[in-house]
């Protein structure tokens, strides 16, 4: 998937605000001294999966135990809940080891991150949804595995499940016993483990992939950069006020999330500078369109356009172009709407300045933009609050065709 030449990679990196794209041809060059672990083996995470979870999921799938596990886990929701009864002994033992915060988790930073998420929620949901969500469709491995896994056939349901992760992460008590994020992350880790066993059995996935097993640690880092690193960069670009402590706290919540998803600490960036360096190495060089990604982007934007956000589909397309660059917009074949493009590019910066109290001048179309960002936030929040249980379930098969 090393499909962009270096000059293109650099210009796309700049367009996405992901500075200093590294040479895609180079081997793993990110130093583990820059990780939360502070040291490591230096092994390429391209070939690291989840040795604690994956064999367990193979055995559960092969023994037909997954439906019973899903049923037992349905009511397991809050971080402080006891593990559900009726789980196979090995799974219960595994969850007892991993269903907790790492020793380096800092409750003060996590509380600050929760508060930051609340203060900036409209921008965050908008950037996660229209920025990261659509960017995932030009991350070839992610697009192909999402498309060919069973959930790819029902993107509305899958998007709702994915929202759960973002929603649970953004709650004030996300990491506390009353919150749900630790459980959601652990369920997601199990889902990923199952997918590593299932997707290699899909002839459709095998026909389009460059991997023997999907969702490596490197792939998870790529997705993190398309979420956290990208969102912070855009907030900085847009001059949304963020203190250094806010930024550090935001990173910390992602560090803990990555740990809970099973990424070894030696790959989890310690600082934003280290995260940006890693992102330049793993994310920017691999972005590319695929038939699967094009289909997913159309489905996701179609679903968003179904909600009344007070804007046209042309506006939505141009907003995606604004956030993700015209190059990505062209890859996704998003039709141009030049009037909407001009509106977005001139009013959005003024909208942010006014909304953040940095300018007394209210743009004439303030309320349209305000309804748009609030509508997107509500889209996320409603998905989260419409159910009291995390709907994430372990799959037992792949998308048929
Ligand atoms: C499932 C989040 C990385 C592929 C899920 C689910 C969540 C999630 C919440 C459960 C929802 C569902 O079942 O649909 C994340 C996060 C990631 C990450 C937060 C990184 C920060 C990746 C990567 C890939 C991937 C790198 C592939 C390259 C999948 C697939 C499913 C899944 C195929 C299963 C969908 C199904 O059941 O059909 N992920 N994921 N994920 N994820 Fe991830």
CSV table of C-alpha atoms and ligand atoms in Angstrom, one decimal:
chain,number,residue,atom,x,y,z
A,1,UNK,CA,0.0,0.0,0.0
A,2,UNK,CA,3.0,2.2,-0.5
A,3,UNK,CA,1.1,3.9,-3.3
A,4,UNK,CA,1.9,7.6,-3.1
A,5,UNK,CA,5.2,9.1,-4.2
A,6,UNK,CA,7.2,11.2,-1.8
A,7,UNK,CA,6.3,14.6,-3.2
A,8,UNK,CA,2.5,13.7,-3.2
A,9,UNK,CA,2.8,12.4,0.4
A,10,UNK,CA,4.4,15.7,1.5
A,11,UNK,CA,1.8,17.9,-0.2
A,12,UNK,CA,-1.0,15.8,1.2
A,13,UNK,CA,0.6,15.8,4.6
A,14,UNK,CA,0.7,19.6,4.5
A,15,UNK,CA,-2.9,19.8,3.3
A,16,UNK,CA,-4.1,17.7,6.1
A,17,UNK,CA,-2.0,19.7,8.6
A,18,UNK,CA,0.0,16.6,9.4
A,19,UNK,CA,3.4,18.1,9.0
A,20,UNK,CA,6.6,16.5,7.8
A,21,UNK,CA,5.4,13.3,6.2
A,22,UNK,CA,8.1,10.6,6.5
A,23,UNK,CA,9.4,8.5,3.6
A,24,UNK,CA,6.9,5.7,3.1
A,25,UNK,CA,9.7,3.4,1.8
A,26,UNK,CA,11.6,3.6,5.1
A,27,UNK,CA,11.3,0.8,7.7
A,28,UNK,CA,9.9,1.5,11.2
A,29,UNK,CA,12.0,4.4,12.5
A,30,UNK,CA,10.0,5.7,15.4
A,31,UNK,CA,12.0,5.5,18.7
A,32,UNK,CA,10.4,3.7,21.6
A,33,UNK,CA,12.1,6.2,23.9
A,34,UNK,CA,9.4,8.6,22.8
A,35,UNK,CA,6.7,6.2,24.1
A,36,UNK,CA,4.9,6.0,27.4
A,37,UNK,CA,7.0,3.0,28.2
A,38,UNK,CA,10.2,5.0,27.5
A,39,UNK,CA,11.9,2.0,25.9
A,40,UNK,CA,11.1,-1.1,23.9
A,41,UNK,CA,12.2,-3.8,21.5
A,42,UNK,CA,12.0,-1.5,18.5
A,43,UNK,CA,10.1,-4.3,16.7
A,44,UNK,CA,8.0,-3.0,13.8
A,45,UNK,CA,4.3,-2.8,15.0
A,46,UNK,CA,3.3,-3.8,11.5
A,47,UNK,CA,3.9,-7.3,12.7
A,48,UNK,CA,2.5,-7.0,16.2
A,49,UNK,CA,-1.0,-8.1,16.9
A,50,UNK,CA,-2.6,-9.0,20.2
A,51,UNK,CA,-1.0,-12.1,21.6
A,52,UNK,CA,-3.0,-11.9,24.9
A,53,UNK,CA,-6.4,-11.8,23.1
A,54,UNK,CA,-6.1,-13.3,19.7
A,55,UNK,CA,-5.6,-17.0,20.6
A,56,UNK,CA,-8.4,-16.8,23.1
A,57,UNK,CA,-10.8,-15.5,20.4
A,58,UNK,CA,-9.7,-18.3,18.0
A,59,UNK,CA,-10.6,-20.9,20.6
A,60,UNK,CA,-14.0,-19.2,21.5
A,61,UNK,CA,-14.9,-19.0,17.8
A,62,UNK,CA,-13.8,-22.5,17.0
A,63,UNK,CA,-15.8,-23.9,20.0
A,64,UNK,CA,-18.9,-22.0,19.0
A,65,UNK,CA,-18.9,-20.1,22.4
A,66,UNK,CA,-19.2,-16.5,21.0
A,67,UNK,CA,-23.0,-16.3,21.0
A,68,UNK,CA,-23.1,-17.3,24.7
A,69,UNK,CA,-20.3,-14.8,25.5
A,70,UNK,CA,-22.2,-12.0,23.7
A,71,UNK,CA,-25.3,-12.9,25.7
A,72,UNK,CA,-23.4,-12.9,29.0
A,73,UNK,CA,-21.7,-9.6,28.2
A,74,UNK,CA,-24.8,-7.7,27.0
A,75,UNK,CA,-25.5,-6.4,30.5
A,76,UNK,CA,-21.9,-5.7,31.3
A,77,UNK,CA,-21.7,-2.0,30.9
A,78,UNK,CA,-20.1,0.1,33.6
A,79,UNK,CA,-16.4,0.1,34.5
A,80,UNK,CA,-17.3,-0.7,38.1
A,81,UNK,CA,-19.5,-3.7,37.2
A,82,UNK,CA,-18.4,-7.1,38.3
A,83,UNK,CA,-17.4,-9.3,35.4
A,84,UNK,CA,-20.5,-11.1,34.0
A,85,UNK,CA,-21.1,-14.6,35.3
A,86,UNK,CA,-21.1,-17.4,32.8
A,87,UNK,CA,-18.0,-16.4,30.9
A,88,UNK,CA,-15.6,-19.2,29.9
A,89,UNK,CA,-12.9,-19.4,32.6
A,90,UNK,CA,-10.0,-18.3,30.3
A,91,UNK,CA,-11.9,-15.3,29.0
A,92,UNK,CA,-12.8,-14.3,32.6
A,93,UNK,CA,-9.2,-14.6,33.7
A,94,UNK,CA,-8.1,-12.6,30.7
A,95,UNK,CA,-10.6,-9.8,31.4
A,96,UNK,CA,-9.6,-9.7,35.1
A,97,UNK,CA,-6.0,-8.9,33.9
A,98,UNK,CA,-6.8,-6.3,31.3
A,99,UNK,CA,-10.1,-4.7,32.4
A,100,UNK,CA,-8.4,-1.9,34.4
A,101,UNK,CA,-6.5,1.3,33.9
A,102,UNK,CA,-2.7,1.0,33.3
A,103,UNK,CA,-0.6,1.9,36.4
A,104,UNK,CA,0.6,5.0,34.6
A,105,UNK,CA,-3.0,6.4,34.1
A,106,UNK,CA,-3.2,9.8,35.8
A,107,UNK,CA,-6.7,10.4,37.2
A,108,UNK,CA,-6.2,14.2,37.3
A,109,UNK,CA,-5.4,14.3,33.6
A,110,UNK,CA,-8.2,12.0,32.7
A,111,UNK,CA,-10.6,14.2,34.6
A,112,UNK,CA,-9.3,17.2,32.8
A,113,UNK,CA,-9.6,15.4,29.4
A,114,UNK,CA,-13.3,14.7,30.2
A,115,UNK,CA,-13.9,18.3,31.0
A,116,UNK,CA,-12.1,19.3,27.8
A,117,UNK,CA,-14.2,16.9,25.8
A,118,UNK,CA,-17.3,18.5,27.3
A,119,UNK,CA,-16.1,22.1,26.6
A,120,UNK,CA,-15.2,21.4,23.0
A,121,UNK,CA,-17.7,18.7,22.2
A,122,UNK,CA,-19.3,20.4,19.2
A,123,UNK,CA,-16.0,20.7,17.4
A,124,UNK,CA,-14.8,17.3,18.5
A,125,UNK,CA,-17.9,15.4,17.3
A,126,UNK,CA,-17.8,17.3,14.1
A,127,UNK,CA,-14.1,16.6,13.5
A,128,UNK,CA,-14.4,13.0,14.6
A,129,UNK,CA,-17.5,12.4,12.4
A,130,UNK,CA,-16.8,14.3,9.2
A,131,UNK,CA,-13.0,14.4,9.5
A,132,UNK,CA,-11.8,11.2,11.0
A,133,UNK,CA,-14.9,9.2,10.0
A,134,UNK,CA,-14.5,10.1,6.3
A,135,UNK,CA,-10.7,9.8,6.5
A,136,UNK,CA,-11.1,6.2,7.6
A,137,UNK,CA,-12.5,5.5,4.1
A,138,UNK,CA,-9.2,6.5,2.5
A,139,UNK,CA,-7.2,4.4,4.9
A,140,UNK,CA,-7.1,1.3,2.6
A,141,UNK,CA,-6.7,-1.4,5.2
A,142,UNK,CA,-9.3,0.0,7.5
A,143,UNK,CA,-11.8,0.6,4.6
A,144,UNK,CA,-11.3,-2.9,3.3
A,145,UNK,CA,-11.6,-4.7,6.6
A,146,UNK,CA,-14.6,-2.6,7.7
A,147,UNK,CA,-16.2,-3.3,4.3
A,148,UNK,CA,-15.6,-7.0,4.3
A,149,UNK,CA,-16.3,-7.7,8.0
A,150,UNK,CA,-19.9,-8.6,8.8
A,151,UNK,CA,-20.7,-5.1,10.1
A,152,UNK,CA,-19.8,-3.6,6.7
A,153,UNK,CA,-23.2,-4.7,5.3
A,154,UNK,CA,-25.1,-2.5,7.7
A,155,UNK,CA,-23.1,0.7,8.1
A,156,UNK,CA,-25.9,2.5,10.0
A,157,UNK,CA,-25.6,-0.1,12.8
A,158,UNK,CA,-21.8,-0.2,12.6
A,159,UNK,CA,-21.6,3.6,12.8
A,160,UNK,CA,-23.8,3.6,15.8
A,161,UNK,CA,-21.6,1.0,17.5
A,162,UNK,CA,-18.5,3.1,16.6
A,163,UNK,CA,-20.2,6.2,18.0
A,164,UNK,CA,-20.5,4.3,21.3
A,165,UNK,CA,-16.7,4.3,21.6
A,166,UNK,CA,-16.4,8.0,21.1
A,167,UNK,CA,-19.4,8.7,23.2
A,168,UNK,CA,-18.2,6.6,26.1
A,169,UNK,CA,-14.7,8.2,25.8
A,170,UNK,CA,-16.2,11.7,26.0
A,171,UNK,CA,-18.3,11.3,29.1
A,172,UNK,CA,-17.3,13.1,32.3
A,173,UNK,CA,-16.9,9.8,34.2
A,174,UNK,CA,-15.5,7.9,31.2
A,175,UNK,CA,-12.7,6.3,33.2
A,176,UNK,CA,-14.4,6.2,36.6
A,177,UNK,CA,-16.4,3.2,38.0
A,178,UNK,CA,-19.7,4.8,36.9
A,179,UNK,CA,-18.4,5.4,33.3
A,180,UNK,CA,-18.4,2.9,30.5
A,181,UNK,CA,-15.3,3.4,28.5
A,182,UNK,CA,-13.0,0.7,30.0
A,183,UNK,CA,-15.7,-1.9,29.3
A,184,UNK,CA,-16.4,-0.6,25.8
A,185,UNK,CA,-12.6,-0.6,25.0
A,186,UNK,CA,-12.3,-4.2,26.3
A,187,UNK,CA,-15.3,-5.3,24.2
A,188,UNK,CA,-13.7,-3.6,21.2
A,189,UNK,CA,-10.4,-5.4,21.9
A,190,UNK,CA,-12.3,-8.7,21.8
A,191,UNK,CA,-14.0,-7.8,18.6
A,192,UNK,CA,-10.7,-6.9,17.0
A,193,UNK,CA,-9.3,-10.2,18.1
A,194,UNK,CA,-12.2,-12.1,16.5
A,195,UNK,CA,-11.8,-10.1,13.3
A,196,UNK,CA,-8.1,-11.1,13.1
A,197,UNK,CA,-9.3,-14.8,13.0
A,198,UNK,CA,-12.4,-14.2,10.8
A,199,UNK,CA,-11.3,-11.9,8.0
A,200,UNK,CA,-8.4,-14.1,6.7
A,201,UNK,CA,-11.2,-16.6,6.0
A,202,UNK,CA,-13.0,-14.1,3.7
A,203,UNK,CA,-12.1,-14.7,0.0
A,204,UNK,CA,-13.2,-11.2,-0.7
A,205,UNK,CA,-10.9,-9.6,1.9
A,206,UNK,CA,-8.0,-11.9,0.9
A,207,UNK,CA,-8.4,-10.8,-2.7
A,208,UNK,CA,-7.8,-7.1,-1.9
A,209,UNK,CA,-5.5,-7.1,1.1
A,210,UNK,CA,-1.7,-6.9,1.5
A,211,UNK,CA,-1.8,-8.5,5.0
A,212,UNK,CA,-2.1,-12.0,6.3
A,213,UNK,CA,-3.8,-10.8,9.5
A,214,UNK,CA,-5.7,-7.5,9.8
A,215,UNK,CA,-5.6,-4.9,12.6
A,216,UNK,CA,-1.9,-4.9,13.6
A,217,UNK,CA,-0.7,-2.6,16.3
A,218,UNK,CA,0.5,-0.3,13.5
A,219,UNK,CA,-3.0,-0.2,12.0
A,220,UNK,CA,-4.5,0.8,15.4
A,221,UNK,CA,-1.9,3.6,15.7
A,222,UNK,CA,-2.9,4.8,12.2
A,223,UNK,CA,-6.5,5.0,13.3
A,224,UNK,CA,-5.5,6.8,16.4
A,225,UNK,CA,-3.7,9.4,14.4
A,226,UNK,CA,-6.7,9.8,12.1
A,227,UNK,CA,-8.7,10.5,15.2
A,228,UNK,CA,-6.8,12.2,18.1
A,229,UNK,CA,-3.7,13.5,16.3
A,230,UNK,CA,-5.7,14.9,13.4
A,231,UNK,CA,-8.4,16.4,15.5
A,232,UNK,CA,-5.9,18.2,17.8
A,233,UNK,CA,-4.1,19.5,14.7
A,234,UNK,CA,-7.3,20.9,13.2
A,235,UNK,CA,-8.3,22.6,16.5
A,236,UNK,CA,-4.9,24.3,16.5
A,237,UNK,CA,-5.2,25.3,12.8
A,238,UNK,CA,-8.6,26.8,13.6
A,239,UNK,CA,-7.2,28.6,16.6
A,240,UNK,CA,-9.7,27.1,19.0
A,241,UNK,CA,-8.4,28.0,22.4
A,242,UNK,CA,-6.7,25.0,24.1
A,243,UNK,CA,-4.3,25.3,27.0
A,244,UNK,CA,-1.2,23.1,27.1
A,245,UNK,CA,-2.8,21.2,30.0
A,246,UNK,CA,-5.9,20.6,27.9
A,247,UNK,CA,-3.8,19.2,25.1
A,248,UNK,CA,-1.8,17.0,27.3
A,249,UNK,CA,-5.0,15.7,29.0
A,250,UNK,CA,-6.6,15.0,25.6
A,251,UNK,CA,-3.5,13.0,24.6
A,252,UNK,CA,-3.5,11.1,27.9
A,253,UNK,CA,-7.1,9.9,27.4
A,254,UNK,CA,-6.0,8.5,24.0
A,255,UNK,CA,-2.9,7.0,25.5
A,256,UNK,CA,-5.1,5.1,28.0
A,257,UNK,CA,-7.5,4.2,25.2
A,258,UNK,CA,-4.7,2.7,23.1
A,259,UNK,CA,-3.4,0.7,26.0
A,260,UNK,CA,-6.9,-0.7,26.6
A,261,UNK,CA,-7.2,-1.6,23.0
A,262,UNK,CA,-4.1,-3.8,23.4
A,263,UNK,CA,-1.4,-1.6,21.8
A,264,UNK,CA,1.9,-2.3,23.7
A,265,UNK,CA,3.0,0.7,25.7
A,266,UNK,CA,6.3,0.9,23.7
A,267,UNK,CA,4.3,2.2,20.7
A,268,UNK,CA,2.1,4.7,22.4
A,269,UNK,CA,3.5,8.3,21.9
A,270,UNK,CA,4.5,10.1,25.1
A,271,UNK,CA,4.0,13.6,23.8
A,272,UNK,CA,2.1,15.3,20.9
A,273,UNK,CA,5.5,15.9,19.2
A,274,UNK,CA,6.1,12.2,19.3
A,275,UNK,CA,2.6,11.5,18.1
A,276,UNK,CA,3.0,13.9,15.1
A,277,UNK,CA,6.3,12.2,14.2
A,278,UNK,CA,4.7,8.8,14.3
A,279,UNK,CA,1.7,10.0,12.4
A,280,UNK,CA,3.9,11.3,9.6
A,281,UNK,CA,5.5,7.9,9.4
A,282,UNK,CA,2.4,5.7,9.6
A,283,UNK,CA,-0.7,7.6,8.5
A,284,UNK,CA,0.0,10.2,5.8
A,285,UNK,CA,2.0,7.8,3.4
A,286,UNK,CA,-0.7,5.2,3.3
A,287,UNK,CA,-3.8,7.3,2.5
A,288,UNK,CA,-5.4,6.2,-0.8
A,289,UNK,CA,-8.8,5.6,-2.4
A,290,UNK,CA,-10.1,2.1,-2.8
A,291,UNK,CA,-13.5,0.9,-4.2
A,292,UNK,CA,-14.5,-0.2,-0.7
A,293,UNK,CA,-13.6,3.2,0.8
A,294,UNK,CA,-15.6,5.0,-1.9
A,295,UNK,CA,-18.6,2.9,-1.2
A,296,UNK,CA,-18.3,3.4,2.6
A,297,UNK,CA,-17.8,7.2,2.2
A,298,UNK,CA,-21.0,7.5,0.1
A,299,UNK,CA,-22.9,5.4,2.7
A,300,UNK,CA,-21.6,7.5,5.6
A,301,UNK,CA,-22.2,10.8,4.0
A,302,UNK,CA,-25.6,9.6,2.8
A,303,UNK,CA,-26.5,8.7,6.4
A,304,UNK,CA,-25.3,12.1,7.7
A,305,UNK,CA,-27.3,13.9,4.9
A,306,UNK,CA,-30.5,12.1,6.1
A,307,UNK,CA,-30.3,14.2,9.3
A,308,UNK,CA,-31.6,17.7,9.1
A,309,UNK,CA,-28.5,19.7,9.8
A,310,UNK,CA,-29.8,22.8,8.0
A,311,UNK,CA,-27.3,22.4,5.2
A,312,UNK,CA,-27.4,20.9,1.7
A,313,UNK,CA,-25.5,17.8,0.6
A,314,UNK,CA,-23.3,20.1,-1.4
A,315,UNK,CA,-22.4,22.0,1.8
A,316,UNK,CA,-21.6,18.7,3.5
A,317,UNK,CA,-19.3,17.6,0.6
A,318,UNK,CA,-17.5,20.9,0.6
A,319,UNK,CA,-17.1,20.8,4.4
A,320,UNK,CA,-15.4,17.4,4.0
A,321,UNK,CA,-13.2,18.9,1.3
A,322,UNK,CA,-12.4,21.8,3.7
A,323,UNK,CA,-11.5,19.5,6.6
A,324,UNK,CA,-9.7,16.8,4.6
A,325,UNK,CA,-8.3,18.6,1.6
A,326,UNK,CA,-9.5,18.7,-2.1
A,327,UNK,CA,-7.2,15.8,-2.9
A,328,UNK,CA,-9.2,13.5,-0.6
A,329,UNK,CA,-12.4,15.1,-1.8
A,330,UNK,CA,-11.4,14.2,-5.4
A,331,UNK,CA,-10.5,10.7,-4.4
A,332,UNK,CA,-13.9,10.3,-3.0
A,333,UNK,CA,-15.5,11.8,-6.1
A,334,UNK,CA,-17.4,14.4,-4.0
A,335,UNK,CA,-19.2,16.7,-6.5
A,336,UNK,CA,-18.1,20.3,-6.3
A,337,UNK,CA,-20.5,23.0,-5.0
A,338,UNK,CA,-18.4,26.2,-5.4
A,339,UNK,CA,-20.9,28.5,-3.7
A,340,UNK,CA,-20.9,26.2,-0.7
A,341,UNK,CA,-17.1,26.0,-0.8
A,342,UNK,CA,-16.8,29.8,-0.7
A,343,UNK,CA,-19.2,30.0,2.2
A,344,UNK,CA,-17.4,27.3,4.2
A,345,UNK,CA,-13.9,28.8,3.6
A,346,UNK,CA,-14.9,32.4,4.4
A,347,UNK,CA,-17.4,31.9,7.2
A,348,UNK,CA,-16.0,29.0,9.1
A,349,UNK,CA,-12.9,30.8,10.5
A,350,UNK,CA,-15.1,33.8,11.4
A,351,UNK,CA,-17.7,31.5,13.0
A,352,UNK,CA,-15.0,29.9,15.3
A,353,UNK,CA,-13.6,33.3,16.3
A,354,UNK,CA,-17.0,34.6,17.2
A,355,UNK,CA,-18.1,31.4,18.9
A,356,UNK,CA,-14.9,31.4,21.0
A,357,UNK,CA,-15.3,35.0,22.0
A,358,UNK,CA,-12.2,36.0,20.0
A,359,UNK,CA,-14.0,38.4,17.7
A,360,UNK,CA,-17.1,40.7,18.2
A,361,UNK,CA,-18.2,40.3,14.6
A,362,UNK,CA,-21.0,37.7,14.2
A,363,UNK,CA,-21.0,36.2,10.7
A,364,UNK,CA,-24.4,36.6,8.9
A,365,UNK,CA,-24.7,32.9,8.6
A,366,UNK,CA,-23.8,32.2,12.2
A,367,UNK,CA,-27.0,30.4,13.0
A,368,UNK,CA,-26.7,28.1,10.0
A,369,UNK,CA,-23.2,27.0,11.0
A,370,UNK,CA,-24.3,26.8,14.7
A,371,UNK,CA,-27.2,24.5,13.8
A,372,UNK,CA,-24.8,22.4,11.7
A,373,UNK,CA,-22.2,21.8,14.4
A,374,UNK,CA,-24.9,21.3,17.1
A,375,UNK,CA,-26.8,18.9,14.8
A,376,UNK,CA,-23.7,16.8,14.3
A,377,UNK,CA,-23.0,16.7,18.0
A,378,UNK,CA,-26.6,15.6,18.6
A,379,UNK,CA,-26.2,12.9,16.1
A,380,UNK,CA,-23.4,11.4,18.2
A,381,UNK,CA,-25.0,12.1,21.5
A,382,UNK,CA,-28.3,10.5,20.5
A,383,UNK,CA,-26.7,7.4,19.3
A,384,UNK,CA,-25.0,7.1,22.6
A,385,UNK,CA,-27.9,7.8,24.9
A,386,UNK,CA,-30.5,5.8,22.9
A,387,UNK,CA,-29.4,2.7,24.7
A,388,UNK,CA,-28.3,1.9,28.2
A,389,UNK,CA,-26.0,-1.0,27.1
A,390,UNK,CA,-23.0,-0.8,24.9
A,391,UNK,CA,-24.3,-2.6,21.7
A,392,UNK,CA,-20.8,-3.9,20.8
A,393,UNK,CA,-20.9,-7.6,20.1
A,394,UNK,CA,-18.3,-10.1,18.9
A,395,UNK,CA,-18.9,-11.1,15.3
A,396,UNK,CA,-18.9,-14.8,14.2
A,397,UNK,CA,-18.6,-14.4,10.5
A,398,UNK,CA,-17.8,-12.0,7.6
A,399,UNK,CA,-19.8,-10.0,5.1
A,400,UNK,CA,-21.1,-12.6,2.6
A,401,UNK,CA,-20.5,-10.5,-0.6
B,1,LIG,C1,-14.9,-3.0,15.4
B,1,LIG,C2,-13.1,1.0,17.4
B,1,LIG,C3,-9.0,0.3,14.9
B,1,LIG,C4,-11.4,-2.7,12.0
B,1,LIG,C5,-14.7,-1.9,16.2
B,1,LIG,C6,-15.6,-1.4,17.2
B,1,LIG,C7,-15.2,-0.3,17.7
B,1,LIG,C8,-13.9,0.0,17.1
B,1,LIG,C9,-15.8,0.6,18.7
B,1,LIG,C10,-16.9,-2.2,17.6
B,1,LIG,C11,-18.0,-1.7,16.8
B,1,LIG,C12,-18.5,-2.7,15.8
B,1,LIG,O1,-18.6,-3.9,16.2
B,1,LIG,O2,-18.8,-2.4,14.7
B,1,LIG,C13,-11.8,1.1,16.9
B,1,LIG,C14,-10.8,2.1,17.4
B,1,LIG,C15,-9.6,1.9,16.8
B,1,LIG,C16,-9.9,0.8,15.8
B,1,LIG,C17,-11.1,3.2,18.5
B,1,LIG,C18,-8.3,2.6,16.9
B,1,LIG,C19,-8.0,3.6,17.6
B,1,LIG,C20,-9.3,-0.5,13.9
B,1,LIG,C21,-8.4,-0.8,12.8
B,1,LIG,C22,-9.1,-1.6,12.0
B,1,LIG,C23,-10.4,-1.9,12.6
B,1,LIG,C24,-7.0,-0.3,12.6
B,1,LIG,C25,-8.7,-2.3,10.7
B,1,LIG,C26,-7.6,-1.9,10.0
B,1,LIG,C27,-12.5,-3.1,12.7
B,1,LIG,C28,-13.4,-4.1,12.2
B,1,LIG,C29,-14.4,-4.2,13.2
B,1,LIG,C30,-14.1,-3.2,14.3
B,1,LIG,C31,-13.3,-4.9,11.0
B,1,LIG,C32,-15.6,-5.2,13.3
B,1,LIG,C33,-16.8,-4.8,12.6
B,1,LIG,C34,-17.8,-5.9,12.5
B,1,LIG,O3,-18.3,-6.4,13.5
B,1,LIG,O4,-18.1,-6.3,11.4
B,1,LIG,N1,-13.6,-1.0,16.1
B,1,LIG,N2,-11.2,0.4,16.0
B,1,LIG,N3,-10.5,-1.2,13.7
B,1,LIG,N4,-12.9,-2.6,13.9
B,1,LIG,FE1,-12.0,-1.2,15.0
